[in-house]
PDB file of C-alpha atoms and ligand atoms in Angstrom:
ATOM      1  CA  MET A  28       0.000   0.000   0.000  1.00  0.00           C
ATOM      2  CA  GLU A  29       1.556   3.248  -1.150  1.00  0.00           C
ATOM      3  CA  TYR A  30      -0.061   6.291   0.427  1.00  0.00           C
ATOM      4  CA  LYS A  31       0.101  10.013  -0.232  1.00  0.00           C
ATOM      5  CA  ILE A  32      -1.458  12.690   1.946  1.00  0.00           C
ATOM      6  CA  VAL A  33      -3.016  15.715   0.253  1.00  0.00           C
ATOM      7  CA  ALA A  34      -4.449  18.625   2.228  1.00  0.00           C
ATOM      8  CA  ASP A  35      -5.667  22.037   1.284  1.00  0.00           C
ATOM      9  CA  SER A  36      -3.594  24.849   2.746  1.00  0.00           C
ATOM     10  CA  SER A  37      -6.099  25.535   5.532  1.00  0.00           C
ATOM     11  CA  ALA A  38      -4.288  22.779   7.483  1.00  0.00           C
ATOM     12  CA  ASP A  39      -1.323  25.184   7.884  1.00  0.00           C
ATOM     13  CA  LEU A  40       1.168  22.534   6.756  1.00  0.00           C
ATOM     14  CA  VAL A  41       3.839  23.571   4.280  1.00  0.00           C
ATOM     15  CA  GLU A  42       5.529  20.199   4.558  1.00  0.00           C
ATOM     16  CA  LEU A  43       5.045  16.844   6.223  1.00  0.00           C
ATOM     17  CA  SER A  44       7.830  14.397   6.923  1.00  0.00           C
ATOM     18  CA  GLY A  45       7.705  10.629   6.660  1.00  0.00           C
ATOM     19  CA  ILE A  46       5.144  10.284   3.870  1.00  0.00           C
ATOM     20  CA  PRO A  47       4.602  11.723   0.380  1.00  0.00           C
ATOM     21  CA  PHE A  48       2.626  14.950   0.879  1.00  0.00           C
ATOM     22  CA  ALA A  49       1.196  17.790  -1.206  1.00  0.00           C
ATOM     23  CA  SER A  50      -0.661  20.907  -0.162  1.00  0.00           C
ATOM     24  CA  ALA A  51      -3.327  22.326  -2.487  1.00  0.00           C
ATOM     25  CA  PRO A  52      -3.220  26.076  -1.929  1.00  0.00           C
ATOM     26  CA  LEU A  53      -6.199  28.339  -1.370  1.00  0.00           C
ATOM     27  CA  ILE A  54      -5.856  31.871  -2.661  1.00  0.00           C
ATOM     28  CA  ILE A  55      -6.419  35.224  -0.972  1.00  0.00           C
ATOM     29  CA  ARG A  56      -7.241  38.002  -3.357  1.00  0.00           C
ATOM     30  CA  THR A  57      -7.736  41.764  -3.407  1.00  0.00           C
ATOM     31  CA  ALA A  58      -8.309  43.983  -6.448  1.00  0.00           C
ATOM     32  CA  GLU A  59      -4.550  44.585  -6.566  1.00  0.00           C
ATOM     33  CA  ARG A  60      -2.821  41.468  -5.372  1.00  0.00           C
ATOM     34  CA  GLU A  61      -3.196  37.726  -5.162  1.00  0.00           C
ATOM     35  CA  PHE A  62      -1.583  35.560  -2.480  1.00  0.00           C
ATOM     36  CA  THR A  63      -1.154  31.853  -3.110  1.00  0.00           C
ATOM     37  CA  ASP A  64      -1.117  30.059   0.219  1.00  0.00           C
ATOM     38  CA  ASN A  65       1.964  27.949  -0.435  1.00  0.00           C
ATOM     39  CA  ALA A  66       5.379  27.542   1.182  1.00  0.00           C
ATOM     40  CA  ALA A  67       6.644  30.677  -0.600  1.00  0.00           C
ATOM     41  CA  LEU A  68       3.993  32.937   0.943  1.00  0.00           C
ATOM     42  CA  ASP A  69       5.310  35.565   3.348  1.00  0.00           C
ATOM     43  CA  VAL A  70       2.369  35.512   5.765  1.00  0.00           C
ATOM     44  CA  ALA A  71       3.540  38.515   7.806  1.00  0.00           C
ATOM     45  CA  GLU A  72       3.916  40.597   4.644  1.00  0.00           C
ATOM     46  CA  MET A  73       0.407  39.602   3.532  1.00  0.00           C
ATOM     47  CA  GLN A  74      -0.989  40.560   6.933  1.00  0.00           C
ATOM     48  CA  ASN A  75       0.758  43.961   6.820  1.00  0.00           C
ATOM     49  CA  TYR A  76      -0.562  44.617   3.343  1.00  0.00           C
ATOM     50  CA  LEU A  77      -4.121  43.609   4.271  1.00  0.00           C
ATOM     51  CA  ALA A  78      -4.058  45.753   7.422  1.00  0.00           C
ATOM     52  CA  ASP A  79      -3.600  48.869   5.251  1.00  0.00           C
ATOM     53  CA  TYR A  80      -5.796  47.764   2.363  1.00  0.00           C
ATOM     54  CA  ARG A  81      -9.251  49.324   2.322  1.00  0.00           C
ATOM     55  CA  GLY A  82     -10.950  47.501  -0.575  1.00  0.00           C
ATOM     56  CA  LYS A  83     -12.564  44.101  -0.882  1.00  0.00           C
ATOM     57  CA  SER A  84     -10.667  40.920  -0.159  1.00  0.00           C
ATOM     58  CA  ALA A  85     -11.755  37.327  -0.664  1.00  0.00           C
ATOM     59  CA  SER A  86     -10.515  33.752  -0.810  1.00  0.00           C
ATOM     60  CA  ALA A  87     -10.846  30.907  -3.302  1.00  0.00           C
ATOM     61  CA  CYS A  88     -10.427  27.178  -2.782  1.00  0.00           C
ATOM     62  CA  PRO A  89      -8.381  24.832  -4.988  1.00  0.00           C
ATOM     63  CA  ASN A  90     -10.198  23.660  -8.121  1.00  0.00           C
ATOM     64  CA  ILE A  91     -10.528  20.097  -9.418  1.00  0.00           C
ATOM     65  CA  GLY A  92      -7.427  20.399 -11.613  1.00  0.00           C
ATOM     66  CA  GLU A  93      -5.321  21.587  -8.697  1.00  0.00           C
ATOM     67  CA  TYR A  94      -6.461  18.620  -6.636  1.00  0.00           C
ATOM     68  CA  LEU A  95      -5.699  16.250  -9.513  1.00  0.00           C
ATOM     69  CA  ALA A  96      -2.210  17.745  -9.776  1.00  0.00           C
ATOM     70  CA  ALA A  97      -1.720  17.215  -6.031  1.00  0.00           C
ATOM     71  CA  PHE A  98      -2.873  13.574  -6.232  1.00  0.00           C
ATOM     72  CA  ASP A  99      -0.222  13.192  -8.949  1.00  0.00           C
ATOM     73  CA  GLU A 100       0.382   9.470  -9.531  1.00  0.00           C
ATOM     74  CA  ALA A 101      -0.290   8.171  -6.033  1.00  0.00           C
ATOM     75  CA  GLU A 102      -1.869   4.744  -5.622  1.00  0.00           C
ATOM     76  CA  ASN A 103      -3.829   5.696  -2.530  1.00  0.00           C
ATOM     77  CA  VAL A 104      -4.595   9.289  -1.654  1.00  0.00           C
ATOM     78  CA  LEU A 105      -5.661  10.420   1.815  1.00  0.00           C
ATOM     79  CA  CYS A 106      -7.085  13.927   1.409  1.00  0.00           C
ATOM     80  CA  VAL A 107      -8.187  16.386   4.123  1.00  0.00           C
ATOM     81  CA  THR A 108     -10.098  19.618   3.462  1.00  0.00           C
ATOM     82  CA  ILE A 109     -11.424  22.626   5.340  1.00  0.00           C
ATOM     83  CA  THR A 110     -15.062  22.375   6.433  1.00  0.00           C
ATOM     84  CA  GLY A 111     -17.350  21.995   3.454  1.00  0.00           C
ATOM     85  CA  LYS A 112     -19.925  24.241   5.120  1.00  0.00           C
ATOM     86  CA  LEU A 113     -17.702  27.275   4.607  1.00  0.00           C
ATOM     87  CA  SER A 114     -15.766  26.387   1.464  1.00  0.00           C
ATOM     88  CA  GLY A 115     -16.055  24.552  -1.844  1.00  0.00           C
ATOM     89  CA  SER A 116     -12.780  22.755  -1.137  1.00  0.00           C
ATOM     90  CA  TYR A 117     -14.375  19.464  -0.023  1.00  0.00           C
ATOM     91  CA  ASN A 118     -16.622  19.344  -3.106  1.00  0.00           C
ATOM     92  CA  ALA A 119     -13.694  20.088  -5.423  1.00  0.00           C
ATOM     93  CA  ALA A 120     -11.634  17.343  -3.773  1.00  0.00           C
ATOM     94  CA  CYS A 121     -14.527  14.858  -4.112  1.00  0.00           C
ATOM     95  CA  SER A 122     -14.987  15.683  -7.805  1.00  0.00           C
ATOM     96  CA  ALA A 123     -11.250  15.282  -8.354  1.00  0.00           C
ATOM     97  CA  ALA A 124     -11.329  11.951  -6.477  1.00  0.00           C
ATOM     98  CA  LYS A 125     -14.079  10.625  -8.752  1.00  0.00           C
ATOM     99  CA  GLU A 126     -12.266  11.725 -11.911  1.00  0.00           C
ATOM    100  CA  TYR A 127      -8.986  10.309 -10.666  1.00  0.00           C
ATOM    101  CA  THR A 128     -10.357   6.881  -9.825  1.00  0.00           C
ATOM    102  CA  ALA A 129     -12.458   6.763 -13.015  1.00  0.00           C
ATOM    103  CA  ALA A 130      -9.261   7.271 -15.017  1.00  0.00           C
ATOM    104  CA  HIS A 131      -7.289   4.816 -12.831  1.00  0.00           C
ATOM    105  CA  PRO A 132      -9.629   2.093 -11.541  1.00  0.00           C
ATOM    106  CA  ASP A 133      -6.811   0.509  -9.512  1.00  0.00           C
ATOM    107  CA  ARG A 134      -6.320   3.650  -7.393  1.00  0.00           C
ATOM    108  CA  HIS A 135      -8.258   4.907  -4.381  1.00  0.00           C
ATOM    109  CA  VAL A 136      -8.944   8.278  -2.803  1.00  0.00           C
ATOM    110  CA  LEU A 137     -10.270   8.944   0.682  1.00  0.00           C
ATOM    111  CA  VAL A 138     -11.534  12.514   1.114  1.00  0.00           C
ATOM    112  CA  VAL A 139     -12.157  13.608   4.690  1.00  0.00           C
ATOM    113  CA  ASP A 140     -13.981  16.845   5.429  1.00  0.00           C
ATOM    114  CA  SER A 141     -12.283  18.071   8.608  1.00  0.00           C
ATOM    115  CA  ILE A 142     -15.554  19.801   9.714  1.00  0.00           C
ATOM    116  CA  SER A 143     -12.917  22.251  10.886  1.00  0.00           C
ATOM    117  CA  THR A 144      -9.638  23.815   9.835  1.00  0.00           C
ATOM    118  CA  GLY A 145      -6.044  24.616  10.910  1.00  0.00           C
ATOM    119  CA  PRO A 146      -4.804  22.696  13.941  1.00  0.00           C
ATOM    120  CA  GLU A 147      -7.685  20.196  13.937  1.00  0.00           C
ATOM    121  CA  SER A 148      -6.911  19.316  10.315  1.00  0.00           C
ATOM    122  CA  ALA A 149      -3.227  18.977  11.235  1.00  0.00           C
ATOM    123  CA  LEU A 150      -4.126  16.494  13.992  1.00  0.00           C
ATOM    124  CA  LEU A 151      -6.221  14.499  11.528  1.00  0.00           C
ATOM    125  CA  ILE A 152      -3.364  14.466   9.041  1.00  0.00           C
ATOM    126  CA  GLU A 153      -0.817  13.265  11.595  1.00  0.00           C
ATOM    127  CA  ARG A 154      -3.194  10.477  12.552  1.00  0.00           C
ATOM    128  CA  LEU A 155      -3.643   9.544   8.878  1.00  0.00           C
ATOM    129  CA  ARG A 156       0.135   9.427   8.513  1.00  0.00           C
ATOM    130  CA  ALA A 157       0.340   6.980  11.434  1.00  0.00           C
ATOM    131  CA  LEU A 158      -2.414   4.798   9.957  1.00  0.00           C
ATOM    132  CA  ALA A 159      -0.672   4.814   6.579  1.00  0.00           C
ATOM    133  CA  ALA A 160       2.596   3.808   8.255  1.00  0.00           C
ATOM    134  CA  GLU A 161       0.785   0.762   9.660  1.00  0.00           C
ATOM    135  CA  LYS A 162      -0.093  -0.083   6.057  1.00  0.00           C
ATOM    136  CA  LEU A 163      -3.760  -0.464   6.896  1.00  0.00           C
ATOM    137  CA  PRO A 164      -6.150  -0.964   3.990  1.00  0.00           C
ATOM    138  CA  ILE A 165      -7.853   2.284   2.985  1.00  0.00           C
ATOM    139  CA  ALA A 166     -11.322   1.099   4.100  1.00  0.00           C
ATOM    140  CA  LYS A 167      -9.918   0.485   7.572  1.00  0.00           C
ATOM    141  CA  ILE A 168      -8.259   3.912   7.544  1.00  0.00           C
ATOM    142  CA  ARG A 169     -11.616   5.467   6.705  1.00  0.00           C
ATOM    143  CA  GLU A 170     -13.275   3.722   9.626  1.00  0.00           C
ATOM    144  CA  THR A 171     -10.537   4.602  12.106  1.00  0.00           C
ATOM    145  CA  ILE A 172     -10.163   8.234  11.073  1.00  0.00           C
ATOM    146  CA  THR A 173     -13.891   9.016  11.242  1.00  0.00           C
ATOM    147  CA  GLU A 174     -13.992   7.556  14.725  1.00  0.00           C
ATOM    148  CA  TYR A 175     -10.915   9.582  15.750  1.00  0.00           C
ATOM    149  CA  GLN A 176     -12.485  12.717  14.290  1.00  0.00           C
ATOM    150  CA  LYS A 177     -15.327  12.526  16.784  1.00  0.00           C
ATOM    151  CA  LYS A 178     -12.959  13.281  19.627  1.00  0.00           C
ATOM    152  CA  LEU A 179     -11.313  16.284  17.971  1.00  0.00           C
ATOM    153  CA  HIS A 180     -12.426  19.812  18.840  1.00  0.00           C
ATOM    154  CA  LEU A 181     -11.517  23.264  17.566  1.00  0.00           C
ATOM    155  CA  PHE A 182     -11.717  26.520  19.503  1.00  0.00           C
ATOM    156  CA  PHE A 183     -10.766  29.988  18.314  1.00  0.00           C
ATOM    157  CA  ALA A 184     -10.099  33.371  19.888  1.00  0.00           C
ATOM    158  CA  LEU A 185     -10.286  36.242  17.422  1.00  0.00           C
ATOM    159  CA  GLU A 186      -9.527  39.943  17.785  1.00  0.00           C
ATOM    160  CA  SER A 187     -11.425  40.793  14.630  1.00  0.00           C
ATOM    161  CA  MET A 188     -14.000  38.968  12.521  1.00  0.00           C
ATOM    162  CA  GLN A 189     -14.146  41.560   9.761  1.00  0.00           C
ATOM    163  CA  ASN A 190     -12.903  39.287   6.976  1.00  0.00           C
ATOM    164  CA  LEU A 191     -15.224  36.460   8.055  1.00  0.00           C
ATOM    165  CA  ALA A 192     -18.209  38.841   8.010  1.00  0.00           C
ATOM    166  CA  ASN A 193     -17.225  40.551   4.748  1.00  0.00           C
ATOM    167  CA  ASN A 194     -17.063  37.165   3.057  1.00  0.00           C
ATOM    168  CA  GLY A 195     -20.342  35.865   4.417  1.00  0.00           C
ATOM    169  CA  ARG A 196     -18.753  33.206   6.646  1.00  0.00           C
ATOM    170  CA  VAL A 197     -20.309  34.600   9.808  1.00  0.00           C
ATOM    171  CA  ASN A 198     -23.281  36.791  10.614  1.00  0.00           C
ATOM    172  CA  PRO A 199     -22.130  40.475  10.607  1.00  0.00           C
ATOM    173  CA  ILE A 200     -23.999  41.100  13.870  1.00  0.00           C
ATOM    174  CA  VAL A 201     -22.138  38.245  15.531  1.00  0.00           C
ATOM    175  CA  ALA A 202     -18.878  39.545  14.073  1.00  0.00           C
ATOM    176  CA  LYS A 203     -19.300  42.943  15.763  1.00  0.00           C
ATOM    177  CA  VAL A 204     -18.328  41.558  19.186  1.00  0.00           C
ATOM    178  CA  ALA A 205     -14.704  41.052  18.238  1.00  0.00           C
ATOM    179  CA  GLY A 206     -12.261  43.919  18.140  1.00  0.00           C
ATOM    180  CA  VAL A 207     -14.302  46.295  20.285  1.00  0.00           C
ATOM    181  CA  LEU A 208     -12.360  47.567  23.328  1.00  0.00           C
ATOM    182  CA  GLY A 209     -10.112  44.524  23.510  1.00  0.00           C
ATOM    183  CA  ILE A 210     -13.014  42.098  23.444  1.00  0.00           C
ATOM    184  CA  ARG A 211     -12.145  38.735  21.962  1.00  0.00           C
ATOM    185  CA  ALA A 212     -14.597  36.485  20.256  1.00  0.00           C
ATOM    186  CA  VAL A 213     -14.175  32.997  21.634  1.00  0.00           C
ATOM    187  CA  GLY A 214     -15.956  30.295  19.734  1.00  0.00           C
ATOM    188  CA  LYS A 215     -15.725  26.806  18.388  1.00  0.00           C
ATOM    189  CA  ALA A 216     -16.317  24.758  15.287  1.00  0.00           C
ATOM    190  CA  SER A 217     -19.921  23.586  15.510  1.00  0.00           C
ATOM    191  CA  ASP A 218     -20.977  19.972  14.964  1.00  0.00           C
ATOM    192  CA  GLU A 219     -21.655  20.873  11.320  1.00  0.00           C
ATOM    193  CA  GLY A 220     -18.431  22.810  10.786  1.00  0.00           C
ATOM    194  CA  THR A 221     -19.556  26.410  11.086  1.00  0.00           C
ATOM    195  CA  LEU A 222     -18.530  29.086  13.568  1.00  0.00           C
ATOM    196  CA  GLU A 223     -20.331  28.926  16.889  1.00  0.00           C
ATOM    197  CA  MET A 224     -19.793  31.723  19.412  1.00  0.00           C
ATOM    198  CA  VAL A 225     -19.086  30.744  23.000  1.00  0.00           C
ATOM    199  CA  SER A 226     -18.244  33.950  24.892  1.00  0.00           C
ATOM    200  CA  LYS A 227     -16.792  37.435  24.664  1.00  0.00           C
ATOM    201  CA  PRO A 228     -13.984  37.713  27.203  1.00  0.00           C
ATOM    202  CA  ARG A 229     -12.514  41.176  27.776  1.00  0.00           C
ATOM    203  CA  GLY A 230      -8.735  41.184  27.510  1.00  0.00           C
ATOM    204  CA  ALA A 231      -6.118  38.548  26.782  1.00  0.00           C
ATOM    205  CA  LYS A 232      -5.968  37.148  30.330  1.00  0.00           C
ATOM    206  CA  LYS A 233      -9.712  36.449  30.471  1.00  0.00           C
ATOM    207  CA  MET A 234      -9.533  34.922  26.995  1.00  0.00           C
ATOM    208  CA  ILE A 235      -6.892  32.431  28.155  1.00  0.00           C
ATOM    209  CA  GLU A 236      -8.926  31.506  31.254  1.00  0.00           C
ATOM    210  CA  GLU A 237     -11.947  30.946  29.058  1.00  0.00           C
ATOM    211  CA  ILE A 238     -10.097  28.674  26.635  1.00  0.00           C
ATOM    212  CA  VAL A 239      -8.612  26.580  29.454  1.00  0.00           C
ATOM    213  CA  GLU A 240     -12.096  26.275  30.971  1.00  0.00           C
ATOM    214  CA  GLN A 241     -13.538  25.180  27.606  1.00  0.00           C
ATOM    215  CA  LEU A 242     -10.764  22.615  27.127  1.00  0.00           C
ATOM    216  CA  LYS A 243     -11.688  21.005  30.437  1.00  0.00           C
ATOM    217  CA  ARG A 244     -15.371  21.148  29.655  1.00  0.00           C
ATOM    218  CA  HIS A 245     -14.748  19.374  26.346  1.00  0.00           C
ATOM    219  CA  GLY A 246     -12.824  16.557  27.933  1.00  0.00           C
ATOM    220  CA  TYR A 247      -9.240  17.686  27.383  1.00  0.00           C
ATOM    221  CA  ALA A 248      -6.947  15.733  29.722  1.00  0.00           C
ATOM    222  CA  GLY A 249      -3.445  16.330  28.395  1.00  0.00           C
ATOM    223  CA  GLU A 250      -3.724  14.540  25.070  1.00  0.00           C
ATOM    224  CA  ARG A 251      -2.589  16.000  21.764  1.00  0.00           C
ATOM    225  CA  LEU A 252      -3.267  19.714  21.288  1.00  0.00           C
ATOM    226  CA  LYS A 253      -2.089  22.272  18.754  1.00  0.00           C
ATOM    227  CA  ILE A 254      -2.264  26.043  18.964  1.00  0.00           C
ATOM    228  CA  HIS A 255      -1.948  27.809  15.600  1.00  0.00           C
ATOM    229  CA  HIS A 256      -1.454  31.554  15.895  1.00  0.00           C
ATOM    230  CA  ALA A 257      -1.842  34.387  13.403  1.00  0.00           C
ATOM    231  CA  GLN A 258       1.214  36.558  14.163  1.00  0.00           C
ATOM    232  CA  ASN A 259       0.669  36.173  17.893  1.00  0.00           C
ATOM    233  CA  LEU A 260       3.344  33.921  19.347  1.00  0.00           C
ATOM    234  CA  SER A 261       3.130  35.735  22.657  1.00  0.00           C
ATOM    235  CA  ALA A 262      -0.562  34.901  23.267  1.00  0.00           C
ATOM    236  CA  ALA A 263       0.030  31.357  21.993  1.00  0.00           C
ATOM    237  CA  SER A 264       2.913  30.952  24.481  1.00  0.00           C
ATOM    238  CA  ASP A 265       0.820  32.346  27.351  1.00  0.00           C
ATOM    239  CA  LEU A 266      -1.980  29.945  26.493  1.00  0.00           C
ATOM    240  CA  LEU A 267       0.430  27.016  26.267  1.00  0.00           C
ATOM    241  CA  ALA A 268       1.856  27.913  29.709  1.00  0.00           C
ATOM    242  CA  ALA A 269      -1.676  28.070  31.166  1.00  0.00           C
ATOM    243  CA  ILE A 270      -2.481  24.670  29.656  1.00  0.00           C
ATOM    244  CA  ARG A 271       0.736  23.166  31.016  1.00  0.00           C
ATOM    245  CA  SER A 272       0.045  24.481  34.508  1.00  0.00           C
ATOM    246  CA  LYS A 273      -3.233  22.478  34.513  1.00  0.00           C
ATOM    247  CA  PHE A 274      -1.927  19.516  32.495  1.00  0.00           C
ATOM    248  CA  PRO A 275       1.829  19.267  33.139  1.00  0.00           C
ATOM    249  CA  SER A 276       2.379  16.440  30.669  1.00  0.00           C
ATOM    250  CA  ALA A 277       0.158  17.926  27.921  1.00  0.00           C
ATOM    251  CA  LYS A 278       1.170  16.793  24.436  1.00  0.00           C
ATOM    252  CA  ALA A 279       0.748  20.366  23.285  1.00  0.00           C
ATOM    253  CA  GLU A 280       2.618  22.439  20.739  1.00  0.00           C
ATOM    254  CA  ILE A 281       2.499  25.752  18.915  1.00  0.00           C
ATOM    255  CA  GLY A 282       2.409  26.235  15.158  1.00  0.00           C
ATOM    256  CA  GLU A 283       1.913  29.137  12.796  1.00  0.00           C
ATOM    257  CA  ALA A 284      -1.265  29.832  10.851  1.00  0.00           C
ATOM    258  CA  ARG A 285      -0.514  30.045   7.130  1.00  0.00           C
ATOM    259  CA  GLY A 286      -2.272  32.281   4.595  1.00  0.00           C
ATOM    260  CA  LEU A 287      -5.892  31.134   4.610  1.00  0.00           C
ATOM    261  CA  CYS A 288      -6.294  30.781   8.356  1.00  0.00           C
ATOM    262  CA  SER A 289      -4.374  34.033   8.923  1.00  0.00           C
ATOM    263  CA  PHE A 290      -6.636  35.876   6.522  1.00  0.00           C
ATOM    264  CA  TYR A 291      -9.794  34.800   8.347  1.00  0.00           C
ATOM    265  CA  ALA A 292      -8.462  34.598  11.912  1.00  0.00           C
ATOM    266  CA  GLU A 293      -6.778  37.996  11.290  1.00  0.00           C
ATOM    267  CA  ARG A 294      -3.773  39.322  13.142  1.00  0.00           C
ATOM    268  CA  GLY A 295      -3.750  38.149  16.756  1.00  0.00           C
ATOM    269  CA  GLY A 296      -6.088  35.214  16.236  1.00  0.00           C
ATOM    270  CA  LEU A 297      -5.552  31.823  17.860  1.00  0.00           C
ATOM    271  CA  LEU A 298      -6.914  28.444  16.753  1.00  0.00           C
ATOM    272  CA  ILE A 299      -6.743  25.509  19.161  1.00  0.00           C
ATOM    273  CA  GLY A 300      -7.327  21.934  18.032  1.00  0.00           C
ATOM    274  CA  PHE A 301      -7.283  19.101  20.562  1.00  0.00           C
ATOM    275  CA  GLU A 302      -8.202  15.544  21.458  1.00  0.00           C
ATOM    276  CA  GLY A 303     -11.009  15.535  24.023  1.00  0.00           C
ATOM    277  CA  ALA A 304     -14.329  13.872  24.729  1.00  0.00           C
ATOM    278  CA  ILE A 305     -16.108  11.933  21.999  1.00  0.00           C
ATOM    279  CA  ASN A 306     -18.812  14.029  20.357  1.00  0.00           C
ATOM    280  CA  PRO A 307     -21.287  11.607  18.735  1.00  0.00           C
ATOM    281  CA  ALA A 308     -23.211  14.528  17.190  1.00  0.00           C
ATOM    282  CA  LYS A 309     -20.277  15.666  15.083  1.00  0.00           C
ATOM    283  CA  ALA A 310     -21.041  15.552  11.364  1.00  0.00           C
ATOM    284  CA  GLU A 311     -19.266  12.971   9.230  1.00  0.00           C
ATOM    285  CA  ARG A 312     -18.530  13.919   5.637  1.00  0.00           C
ATOM    286  CA  VAL A 313     -16.210  11.522   3.930  1.00  0.00           C
ATOM    287  CA  LEU A 314     -15.855   9.945   0.528  1.00  0.00           C
ATOM    288  CA  LEU A 315     -13.968   6.785  -0.360  1.00  0.00           C
ATOM    289  CA  VAL A 316     -13.695   5.948  -4.040  1.00  0.00           C
TER     290      VAL A 316
HETATM  291  O1  X90 B  10     -13.233  28.401  -0.115  1.00  0.00           O
HETATM  292  C1  X90 B  10     -12.750  29.380   0.435  1.00  0.00           C
HETATM  293  O2  X90 B  10     -12.578  30.439  -0.153  1.00  0.00           O
HETATM  294  C2  X90 B  10     -12.333  29.260   1.898  1.00  0.00           C
HETATM  295  C3  X90 B  10     -13.305  29.820   2.846  1.00  0.00           C
HETATM  296  C4  X90 B  10     -12.952  29.587   4.306  1.00  0.00           C
HETATM  297  C5  X90 B  10     -13.817  30.321   5.280  1.00  0.00           C
HETATM  298  C6  X90 B  10     -13.605  30.105   6.734  1.00  0.00           C
HETATM  299  C7  X90 B  10     -12.200  30.028   7.231  1.00  0.00           C
HETATM  300  C8  X90 B  10     -12.047  30.090   8.731  1.00  0.00           C
HETATM  301  C9  X90 B  10     -10.590  30.137   9.176  1.00  0.00           C
HETATM  302  C10 X90 B  10     -11.330  31.153  11.398  1.00  0.00           C
HETATM  303  C11 X90 B  10     -11.716  30.628  12.718  1.00  0.00           C
HETATM  304  C12 X90 B  10     -12.032  29.165  12.840  1.00  0.00           C
HETATM  305  C13 X90 B  10     -13.354  28.755  12.254  1.00  0.00           C
HETATM  306  C14 X90 B  10     -13.739  27.298  12.425  1.00  0.00           C
HETATM  307  C15 X90 B  10     -14.915  26.913  11.608  1.00  0.00           C
HETATM  308  C16 X90 B  10     -15.209  25.477  11.503  1.00  0.00           C
HETATM  309  C17 X90 B  10     -10.310  30.385  10.591  1.00  0.00           C
END
């Protein structure tokens, strides 16, 4: 069994060791410039540019051809996308999977909708890599990964939700809470893979307390956790320290949000993906062809 992992760039992975890997980039676009969310993207420079830019900005997911190029010649493709409720990426990947296997009946593609993004997708991908290393048949990988997915959770803390609101990914009234007088919007990925608001802590300290409280409430007990930050290593480090003081042996680490997540989480935003309690209500969107 030869496996390749393909993910869209919302997983914040520019590379992955130990297994063939390709990232299908999303694009962030203004009237003047276009940013391809690949390894060459200077995320800080994009953020600086966007902070001063007053016009419209938007994103676009990879198309079928870009997914086909990422699948390349792999025998078995394990593909992870951003939530299909907020992006066309999952649909594009599924269409590519059907074309790919129609042209090569001996090949297989598993497409997993993360129902999430960023650090939760990265956790899924690392688990897929481990399953591939065990050389499990792809049907078994499908079964195991969808079960694993039910215990993954994603929280976010955002200083601004302007880009989410401008692009119709969140209700503009909901979006107003963030960015006013140091108020953070703390929320989570809903069971369906949309943004669900949880609270509006005032100030960074309260935000960290809230996240730690939510981790406990969602069954976090020191298992794997990833914090992806949008140009905010200091808040990510403070959060990690707070997590470690409650869970000294936490398998927790910090990573950097790449282009797509940085665009929507905006400067200062944090995304936290972790292994916690099983959520049987979590949506399952997966295709195996
Ligand atoms: O297809 C496209 O153009 C991509 C659209 C993506 C829209 C949403 C991105 C959200 C990124 C913000 C906070 C976490 C939200 C979790 C929701 C499940 C990060």
